[in-house]
mmCIF file of C-alpha atoms in Angstrom:
data_model
loop_
_atom_site.group_PDB
_atom_site.id
_atom_site.type_symbol
_atom_site.label_atom_id
_atom_site.label_comp_id
_atom_site.label_asym_id
_atom_site.label_seq_id
_atom_site.Cartn_x
_atom_site.Cartn_y
_atom_site.Cartn_z
ATOM 1 C CA UNK A 1 -2.290 -16.904 -11.599
ATOM 2 C CA UNK A 2 -5.018 -15.182 -13.915
ATOM 3 C CA UNK A 3 -7.405 -14.362 -10.997
ATOM 4 C CA UNK A 4 -4.422 -13.486 -8.532
ATOM 5 C CA UNK A 5 -3.339 -11.078 -10.809
ATOM 6 C CA UNK A 6 -6.834 -9.223 -11.132
ATOM 7 C CA UNK A 7 -8.089 -11.279 -14.296
ATOM 8 C CA UNK A 8 -5.790 -8.436 -16.781
ATOM 9 C CA UNK A 9 -6.585 -8.421 -20.255
ATOM 10 C CA UNK A 10 -3.625 -10.692 -22.114
ATOM 11 C CA UNK A 11 -1.964 -7.745 -23.978
ATOM 12 C CA UNK A 12 -1.235 -5.798 -20.453
ATOM 13 C CA UNK A 13 -0.046 -8.467 -18.665
ATOM 14 C CA UNK A 14 2.121 -9.795 -21.326
ATOM 15 C CA UNK A 15 3.777 -6.305 -21.234
ATOM 16 C CA UNK A 16 3.901 -6.508 -17.571
ATOM 17 C CA UNK A 17 5.398 -9.637 -17.789
ATOM 18 C CA UNK A 18 7.817 -8.653 -20.503
ATOM 19 C CA UNK A 19 8.820 -5.782 -18.812
ATOM 20 C CA UNK A 20 10.554 -7.890 -15.619
ATOM 21 C CA UNK A 21 7.390 -6.963 -13.335
ATOM 22 C CA UNK A 22 6.496 -10.865 -11.973
ATOM 23 C CA UNK A 23 10.294 -11.752 -11.830
ATOM 24 C CA UNK A 24 10.227 -14.480 -8.989
ATOM 25 C CA UNK A 25 6.421 -15.610 -9.393
ATOM 26 C CA UNK A 26 6.195 -19.054 -9.940
ATOM 27 C CA UNK A 27 5.767 -20.841 -13.624
ATOM 28 C CA UNK A 28 4.304 -17.080 -14.825
ATOM 29 C CA UNK A 29 6.763 -16.261 -17.714
ATOM 30 C CA UNK A 30 5.659 -14.772 -21.396
ATOM 31 C CA UNK A 31 6.219 -18.529 -22.735
ATOM 32 C CA UNK A 32 3.674 -19.700 -20.638
ATOM 33 C CA UNK A 33 1.069 -16.844 -20.270
ATOM 34 C CA UNK A 34 1.571 -16.873 -24.617
ATOM 35 C CA UNK A 35 0.445 -19.973 -24.317
ATOM 36 C CA UNK A 36 -2.044 -20.754 -21.937
ATOM 37 C CA UNK A 37 -3.859 -17.406 -21.366
ATOM 38 C CA UNK A 38 -7.368 -18.467 -19.823
ATOM 39 C CA UNK A 39 -10.066 -17.429 -21.664
ATOM 40 C CA UNK A 40 -12.254 -16.056 -18.581
ATOM 41 C CA UNK A 41 -15.444 -14.427 -18.367
ATOM 42 C CA UNK A 42 -14.467 -12.301 -15.694
ATOM 43 C CA UNK A 43 -12.006 -10.216 -17.985
ATOM 44 C CA UNK A 44 -14.350 -8.769 -20.465
ATOM 45 C CA UNK A 45 -16.939 -8.229 -17.962
ATOM 46 C CA UNK A 46 -15.070 -4.730 -17.687
ATOM 47 C CA UNK A 47 -12.584 -4.391 -20.307
ATOM 48 C CA UNK A 48 -14.648 -4.241 -23.024
ATOM 49 C CA UNK A 49 -14.251 -0.730 -24.361
ATOM 50 C CA UNK A 50 -16.259 0.588 -27.799
ATOM 51 C CA UNK A 51 -14.279 1.200 -30.895
ATOM 52 C CA UNK A 52 -13.609 5.286 -31.479
ATOM 53 C CA UNK A 53 -14.859 6.333 -34.676
ATOM 54 C CA UNK A 54 -13.498 6.930 -37.854
ATOM 55 C CA UNK A 55 -10.609 4.301 -37.202
ATOM 56 C CA UNK A 56 -11.013 2.625 -40.292
ATOM 57 C CA UNK A 57 -13.604 4.797 -42.095
ATOM 58 C CA UNK A 58 -14.117 3.941 -45.661
ATOM 59 C CA UNK A 59 -14.944 7.532 -46.872
ATOM 60 C CA UNK A 60 -12.175 9.276 -48.842
ATOM 61 C CA UNK A 61 -11.141 12.446 -47.344
ATOM 62 C CA UNK A 62 -11.568 15.441 -49.919
ATOM 63 C CA UNK A 63 -8.168 17.306 -50.010
ATOM 64 C CA UNK A 64 -7.724 20.675 -48.843
ATOM 65 C CA UNK A 65 -5.596 23.538 -50.546
ATOM 66 C CA UNK A 66 -4.460 25.699 -48.318
ATOM 67 C CA UNK A 67 -4.957 29.018 -49.437
ATOM 68 C CA UNK A 68 -2.086 31.403 -49.761
ATOM 69 C CA UNK A 69 -3.098 34.317 -51.231
ATOM 70 C CA UNK A 70 -3.641 36.331 -47.844
ATOM 71 C CA UNK A 71 -0.241 35.462 -46.428
ATOM 72 C CA UNK A 72 2.409 38.033 -46.082
ATOM 73 C CA UNK A 73 6.521 38.003 -44.786
ATOM 74 C CA UNK A 74 8.889 35.750 -45.702
ATOM 75 C CA UNK A 75 8.344 31.765 -44.871
ATOM 76 C CA UNK A 76 9.825 30.837 -42.227
ATOM 77 C CA UNK A 77 9.667 27.148 -40.436
ATOM 78 C CA UNK A 78 9.220 28.253 -36.677
ATOM 79 C CA UNK A 79 7.591 25.940 -34.298
ATOM 80 C CA UNK A 80 6.484 27.359 -31.036
ATOM 81 C CA UNK A 81 5.569 24.951 -28.019
ATOM 82 C CA UNK A 82 5.242 25.061 -24.651
ATOM 83 C CA UNK A 83 6.498 22.788 -21.986
ATOM 84 C CA UNK A 84 3.792 21.261 -19.352
ATOM 85 C CA UNK A 85 5.978 20.155 -16.499
ATOM 86 C CA UNK A 86 4.147 17.349 -14.898
ATOM 87 C CA UNK A 87 6.997 15.668 -12.379
ATOM 88 C CA UNK A 88 6.482 15.523 -8.833
ATOM 89 C CA UNK A 89 2.766 16.166 -9.367
ATOM 90 C CA UNK A 90 -0.385 14.306 -7.949
ATOM 91 C CA UNK A 91 -3.902 13.789 -8.816
ATOM 92 C CA UNK A 92 -6.711 13.131 -6.952
ATOM 93 C CA UNK A 93 -10.694 12.314 -7.298
ATOM 94 C CA UNK A 94 -13.313 10.649 -5.808
ATOM 95 C CA UNK A 95 -15.506 7.929 -7.390
ATOM 96 C CA UNK A 96 -19.710 7.788 -7.630
ATOM 97 C CA UNK A 97 -21.006 5.887 -4.967
ATOM 98 C CA UNK A 98 -20.776 2.113 -4.665
ATOM 99 C CA UNK A 99 -23.780 0.209 -5.252
ATOM 100 C CA UNK A 100 -23.105 -1.548 -1.715
ATOM 101 C CA UNK A 101 -22.102 0.113 1.308
ATOM 102 C CA UNK A 102 -19.192 -1.800 2.738
ATOM 103 C CA UNK A 103 -20.101 -3.032 6.815
ATOM 104 C CA UNK A 104 -17.414 -0.361 7.789
ATOM 105 C CA UNK A 105 -19.360 2.309 6.462
ATOM 106 C CA UNK A 106 -17.592 3.676 3.468
ATOM 107 C CA UNK A 107 -19.634 4.110 0.076
ATOM 108 C CA UNK A 108 -16.908 5.848 -2.258
ATOM 109 C CA UNK A 109 -12.969 5.298 -2.976
ATOM 110 C CA UNK A 110 -10.938 8.445 -3.278
ATOM 111 C CA UNK A 111 -7.987 7.510 -5.777
ATOM 112 C CA UNK A 112 -4.778 9.186 -6.212
ATOM 113 C CA UNK A 113 -2.023 8.994 -9.244
ATOM 114 C CA UNK A 114 1.213 9.842 -9.088
ATOM 115 C CA UNK A 115 2.991 11.494 -12.037
ATOM 116 C CA UNK A 116 6.506 10.130 -11.571
ATOM 117 C CA UNK A 117 5.883 6.510 -10.605
ATOM 118 C CA UNK A 118 2.639 6.269 -12.120
ATOM 119 C CA UNK A 119 1.155 4.638 -9.165
ATOM 120 C CA UNK A 120 -2.556 4.136 -8.488
ATOM 121 C CA UNK A 121 -3.348 4.597 -4.509
ATOM 122 C CA UNK A 122 -6.886 4.153 -3.508
ATOM 123 C CA UNK A 123 -8.500 4.945 -0.161
ATOM 124 C CA UNK A 124 -12.521 4.162 1.056
ATOM 125 C CA UNK A 125 -14.587 6.739 1.943
ATOM 126 C CA UNK A 126 -17.693 6.867 3.812
ATOM 127 C CA UNK A 127 -18.496 10.280 2.890
ATOM 128 C CA UNK A 128 -17.658 13.123 0.925
ATOM 129 C CA UNK A 129 -17.024 15.866 3.121
ATOM 130 C CA UNK A 130 -14.773 17.694 4.456
ATOM 131 C CA UNK A 131 -13.382 15.628 7.236
ATOM 132 C CA UNK A 132 -13.901 12.101 5.844
ATOM 133 C CA UNK A 133 -11.700 13.619 2.564
ATOM 134 C CA UNK A 134 -8.706 15.053 5.253
ATOM 135 C CA UNK A 135 -8.519 11.718 6.620
ATOM 136 C CA UNK A 136 -8.346 9.619 3.152
ATOM 137 C CA UNK A 137 -6.288 12.456 1.845
ATOM 138 C CA UNK A 138 -3.654 12.356 4.722
ATOM 139 C CA UNK A 139 -3.674 8.237 4.648
ATOM 140 C CA UNK A 140 -2.696 8.113 0.609
ATOM 141 C CA UNK A 141 -0.179 11.245 1.247
ATOM 142 C CA UNK A 142 1.497 9.168 4.297
ATOM 143 C CA UNK A 143 2.046 6.321 2.186
ATOM 144 C CA UNK A 144 3.989 8.112 -0.859
ATOM 145 C CA UNK A 145 5.829 10.077 1.853
ATOM 146 C CA UNK A 146 6.923 6.757 3.477
ATOM 147 C CA UNK A 147 7.947 5.848 -0.453
ATOM 148 C CA UNK A 148 10.181 8.492 -1.082
ATOM 149 C CA UNK A 149 7.831 11.016 -2.761
ATOM 150 C CA UNK A 150 7.243 14.392 -2.408
ATOM 151 C CA UNK A 151 5.255 16.028 -4.404
ATOM 152 C CA UNK A 152 5.221 19.614 -4.817
ATOM 153 C CA UNK A 153 1.597 20.102 -7.109
ATOM 154 C CA UNK A 154 -2.004 18.767 -6.785
ATOM 155 C CA UNK A 155 -4.396 18.883 -9.680
ATOM 156 C CA UNK A 156 -7.961 18.579 -8.199
ATOM 157 C CA UNK A 157 -11.137 18.570 -9.672
ATOM 158 C CA UNK A 158 -13.058 22.115 -9.918
ATOM 159 C CA UNK A 159 -16.210 21.274 -7.646
ATOM 160 C CA UNK A 160 -13.547 20.582 -4.681
ATOM 161 C CA UNK A 161 -13.838 23.051 -1.445
ATOM 162 C CA UNK A 162 -12.259 25.450 -0.421
ATOM 163 C CA UNK A 163 -11.529 24.056 3.150
ATOM 164 C CA UNK A 164 -9.820 20.798 1.112
ATOM 165 C CA UNK A 165 -7.766 23.318 -1.313
ATOM 166 C CA UNK A 166 -6.517 25.192 1.882
ATOM 167 C CA UNK A 167 -5.530 21.912 3.796
ATOM 168 C CA UNK A 168 -3.456 20.748 0.416
ATOM 169 C CA UNK A 169 -1.659 23.894 0.621
ATOM 170 C CA UNK A 170 -1.243 24.228 4.413
ATOM 171 C CA UNK A 171 -0.429 20.882 5.291
ATOM 172 C CA UNK A 172 1.545 19.755 2.685
ATOM 173 C CA UNK A 173 3.027 22.955 1.367
ATOM 174 C CA UNK A 174 1.763 22.314 -2.441
ATOM 175 C CA UNK A 175 0.543 24.174 -4.787
ATOM 176 C CA UNK A 176 -3.124 23.586 -6.294
ATOM 177 C CA UNK A 177 -4.686 23.612 -9.244
ATOM 178 C CA UNK A 178 -7.800 23.085 -10.469
ATOM 179 C CA UNK A 179 -8.891 21.773 -14.134
ATOM 180 C CA UNK A 180 -11.363 23.508 -16.290
ATOM 181 C CA UNK A 181 -15.169 23.050 -15.588
ATOM 182 C CA UNK A 182 -16.146 19.802 -17.784
ATOM 183 C CA UNK A 183 -13.040 19.093 -18.862
ATOM 184 C CA UNK A 184 -12.285 15.703 -17.270
ATOM 185 C CA UNK A 185 -9.456 14.748 -19.253
ATOM 186 C CA UNK A 186 -7.040 17.078 -17.722
ATOM 187 C CA UNK A 187 -7.453 15.224 -14.444
ATOM 188 C CA UNK A 188 -5.522 11.805 -14.604
ATOM 189 C CA UNK A 189 -6.889 10.836 -12.007
ATOM 190 C CA UNK A 190 -10.546 10.099 -13.834
ATOM 191 C CA UNK A 191 -8.298 7.873 -16.306
ATOM 192 C CA UNK A 192 -6.701 5.991 -13.309
ATOM 193 C CA UNK A 193 -10.591 6.106 -11.986
ATOM 194 C CA UNK A 194 -11.496 4.502 -14.967
ATOM 195 C CA UNK A 195 -8.181 1.682 -14.971
ATOM 196 C CA UNK A 196 -9.128 1.203 -11.471
ATOM 197 C CA UNK A 197 -12.646 0.203 -11.749
ATOM 198 C CA UNK A 198 -12.517 -2.154 -14.587
ATOM 199 C CA UNK A 199 -9.475 -3.867 -12.412
ATOM 200 C CA UNK A 200 -11.535 -4.251 -9.597
ATOM 201 C CA UNK A 201 -14.655 -4.855 -11.147
ATOM 202 C CA UNK A 202 -12.954 -8.465 -13.172
ATOM 203 C CA UNK A 203 -11.655 -9.036 -9.660
ATOM 204 C CA UNK A 204 -15.199 -8.662 -7.883
ATOM 205 C CA UNK A 205 -16.922 -10.677 -11.138
ATOM 206 C CA UNK A 206 -14.215 -13.604 -9.911
ATOM 207 C CA UNK A 207 -15.225 -14.031 -6.256
ATOM 208 C CA UNK A 208 -17.262 -16.955 -4.639
ATOM 209 C CA UNK A 209 -20.987 -16.466 -5.459
ATOM 210 C CA UNK A 210 -21.851 -16.381 -1.936
ATOM 211 C CA UNK A 211 -19.198 -14.015 -1.333
ATOM 212 C CA UNK A 212 -20.655 -11.015 0.921
ATOM 213 C CA UNK A 213 -20.685 -7.805 -1.546
ATOM 214 C CA UNK A 214 -20.365 -5.689 1.916
ATOM 215 C CA UNK A 215 -16.425 -6.903 2.170
ATOM 216 C CA UNK A 216 -15.475 -5.173 -1.161
ATOM 217 C CA UNK A 217 -13.695 -2.336 0.659
ATOM 218 C CA UNK A 218 -11.409 -5.233 1.950
ATOM 219 C CA UNK A 219 -10.634 -6.214 -1.553
ATOM 220 C CA UNK A 220 -8.567 -2.786 -2.205
ATOM 221 C CA UNK A 221 -5.315 -3.320 -0.598
ATOM 222 C CA UNK A 222 -4.359 -6.460 -3.039
ATOM 223 C CA UNK A 223 -5.968 -4.840 -5.692
ATOM 224 C CA UNK A 224 -4.088 -1.800 -5.403
ATOM 225 C CA UNK A 225 -0.956 -4.200 -5.510
ATOM 226 C CA UNK A 226 -2.175 -6.014 -8.689
ATOM 227 C CA UNK A 227 -3.182 -3.145 -10.934
ATOM 228 C CA UNK A 228 0.640 -1.461 -10.028
ATOM 229 C CA UNK A 229 1.805 -4.160 -10.858
ATOM 230 C CA UNK A 230 1.074 -3.796 -14.487
ATOM 231 C CA UNK A 231 1.769 -0.514 -14.667
ATOM 232 C CA UNK A 232 5.431 0.850 -15.418
ATOM 233 C CA UNK A 233 7.123 3.747 -13.608
ATOM 234 C CA UNK A 234 7.050 7.246 -15.771
ATOM 235 C CA UNK A 235 10.025 8.086 -13.808
ATOM 236 C CA UNK A 236 12.020 5.108 -14.262
ATOM 237 C CA UNK A 237 10.092 3.167 -17.401
ATOM 238 C CA UNK A 238 11.913 -0.056 -17.093
ATOM 239 C CA UNK A 239 10.234 -1.044 -13.304
ATOM 240 C CA UNK A 240 6.444 -1.259 -12.385
ATOM 241 C CA UNK A 241 4.679 1.495 -10.316
ATOM 242 C CA UNK A 242 4.731 -0.972 -7.541
ATOM 243 C CA UNK A 243 8.268 -1.650 -7.425
ATOM 244 C CA UNK A 244 9.160 2.248 -7.994
ATOM 245 C CA UNK A 245 7.167 2.930 -4.515
ATOM 246 C CA UNK A 246 7.563 -0.420 -2.576
ATOM 247 C CA UNK A 247 10.363 -1.908 -4.440
ATOM 248 C CA UNK A 248 10.458 -5.038 -6.059
ATOM 249 C CA UNK A 249 7.180 -7.908 -5.059
ATOM 250 C CA UNK A 250 8.689 -10.754 -3.449
ATOM 251 C CA UNK A 251 5.659 -13.690 -4.555
ATOM 252 C CA UNK A 252 7.795 -15.874 -1.937
ATOM 253 C CA UNK A 253 7.477 -13.738 1.022
ATOM 254 C CA UNK A 254 3.694 -12.188 0.097
ATOM 255 C CA UNK A 255 2.113 -15.264 -2.193
ATOM 256 C CA UNK A 256 -1.408 -14.287 -3.050
ATOM 257 C CA UNK A 257 -4.535 -15.816 -3.706
ATOM 258 C CA UNK A 258 -7.869 -14.609 -5.793
ATOM 259 C CA UNK A 259 -9.577 -11.997 -3.928
ATOM 260 C CA UNK A 260 -13.035 -13.600 -2.742
ATOM 261 C CA UNK A 261 -12.339 -16.995 -3.003
ATOM 262 C CA UNK A 262 -14.049 -19.658 -0.383
ATOM 263 C CA UNK A 263 -11.278 -20.768 2.192
ATOM 264 C CA UNK A 264 -11.406 -23.610 4.658
ATOM 265 C CA UNK A 265 -10.351 -22.008 7.920
ATOM 266 C CA UNK A 266 -7.695 -23.888 10.443
ATOM 267 C CA UNK A 267 -9.109 -23.393 14.209
ATOM 268 C CA UNK A 268 -6.856 -24.375 17.002
ATOM 269 C CA UNK A 269 -7.679 -27.141 19.326
ATOM 270 C CA UNK A 270 -8.528 -25.325 22.119
ATOM 271 C CA UNK A 271 -11.014 -23.148 20.463
ATOM 272 C CA UNK A 272 -13.079 -25.945 18.086
ATOM 273 C CA UNK A 273 -15.382 -28.331 18.955
ATOM 274 C CA UNK A 274 -14.404 -32.139 19.036
ATOM 275 C CA UNK A 275 -16.082 -33.411 15.715
ATOM 276 C CA UNK A 276 -16.240 -29.443 14.430
ATOM 277 C CA UNK A 277 -15.481 -28.880 10.844
ATOM 278 C CA UNK A 278 -13.067 -26.622 9.966
ATOM 279 C CA UNK A 279 -15.256 -23.337 9.127
ATOM 280 C CA UNK A 280 -15.621 -22.190 5.332
ATOM 281 C CA UNK A 281 -14.630 -18.287 5.018
ATOM 282 C CA UNK A 282 -13.802 -15.675 2.003
ATOM 283 C CA UNK A 283 -9.821 -14.661 1.277
ATOM 284 C CA UNK A 284 -10.347 -10.992 1.218
ATOM 285 C CA UNK A 285 -6.443 -9.963 1.221
ATOM 286 C CA UNK A 286 -2.976 -11.068 1.880
ATOM 287 C CA UNK A 287 -1.363 -10.365 5.208
ATOM 288 C CA UNK A 288 0.487 -7.161 3.883
ATOM 289 C CA UNK A 289 1.710 -6.280 6.993
ATOM 290 C CA UNK A 290 3.215 -9.405 8.220
ATOM 291 C CA UNK A 291 4.914 -9.480 5.109
ATOM 292 C CA UNK A 292 6.426 -5.823 5.068
ATOM 293 C CA UNK A 293 7.545 -6.765 8.471
ATOM 294 C CA UNK A 294 10.019 -9.773 6.974
ATOM 295 C CA UNK A 295 11.778 -7.897 4.636
#
């Protein structure tokens, strides 16, 4: 099950299980994961983060006394704040070029994060030209709209083309906001890219030794499901990001298996030789469309 869920970190996985994101998954309980969590090599391959500076500093900090000699007027305790509304907002950005071009010709990934659901949506890209960006953006927005989510504001990277900004305004009637140059932390999609890359690279590290890396884009749909099962919704914190957009995940209707593992495929008698062996392939995704049609 650890491999099925994308080799998550123990603390993150336990938090999601405790929140009820994995109800109905066989034997996947807080007690079992606490006791039998596997120490795999796939998890630390992309989930190792450098410790921040000055977290446990041993140097004494000098006490600074404020100079109040120049202060005039009556002392008050007023605090001025400004509220920045982020509801009904989406952020998008593109990853860097993937090391291997897929068989479908994809080289990049467009990542969209919806603030209300906290969901991360991904779509492969063949290039970063406007036409291809429009196609991927339309696909992501269609999926959001089907989930009943209709954003009113879109925050983009400041390097985006004018044609893409006009497309967002004209087609989806959203307000466009650009992050300041060089200030990537203002774009929530940058953090989403970091989180999704860590999750996706752990999945790739767990694939079979003979798995063709040219099929990496086929792994994205299930990787998106598993990463959103680990995230809590911002609008409704007691459910997962996946449940906010698609409803509770029913493992019995759509059982998952480790991505990229070797599988023996049964071939119908009229299509195989009399003495032929079952042929071996790799699992790249669950049959999501069939599972959804049975709900």
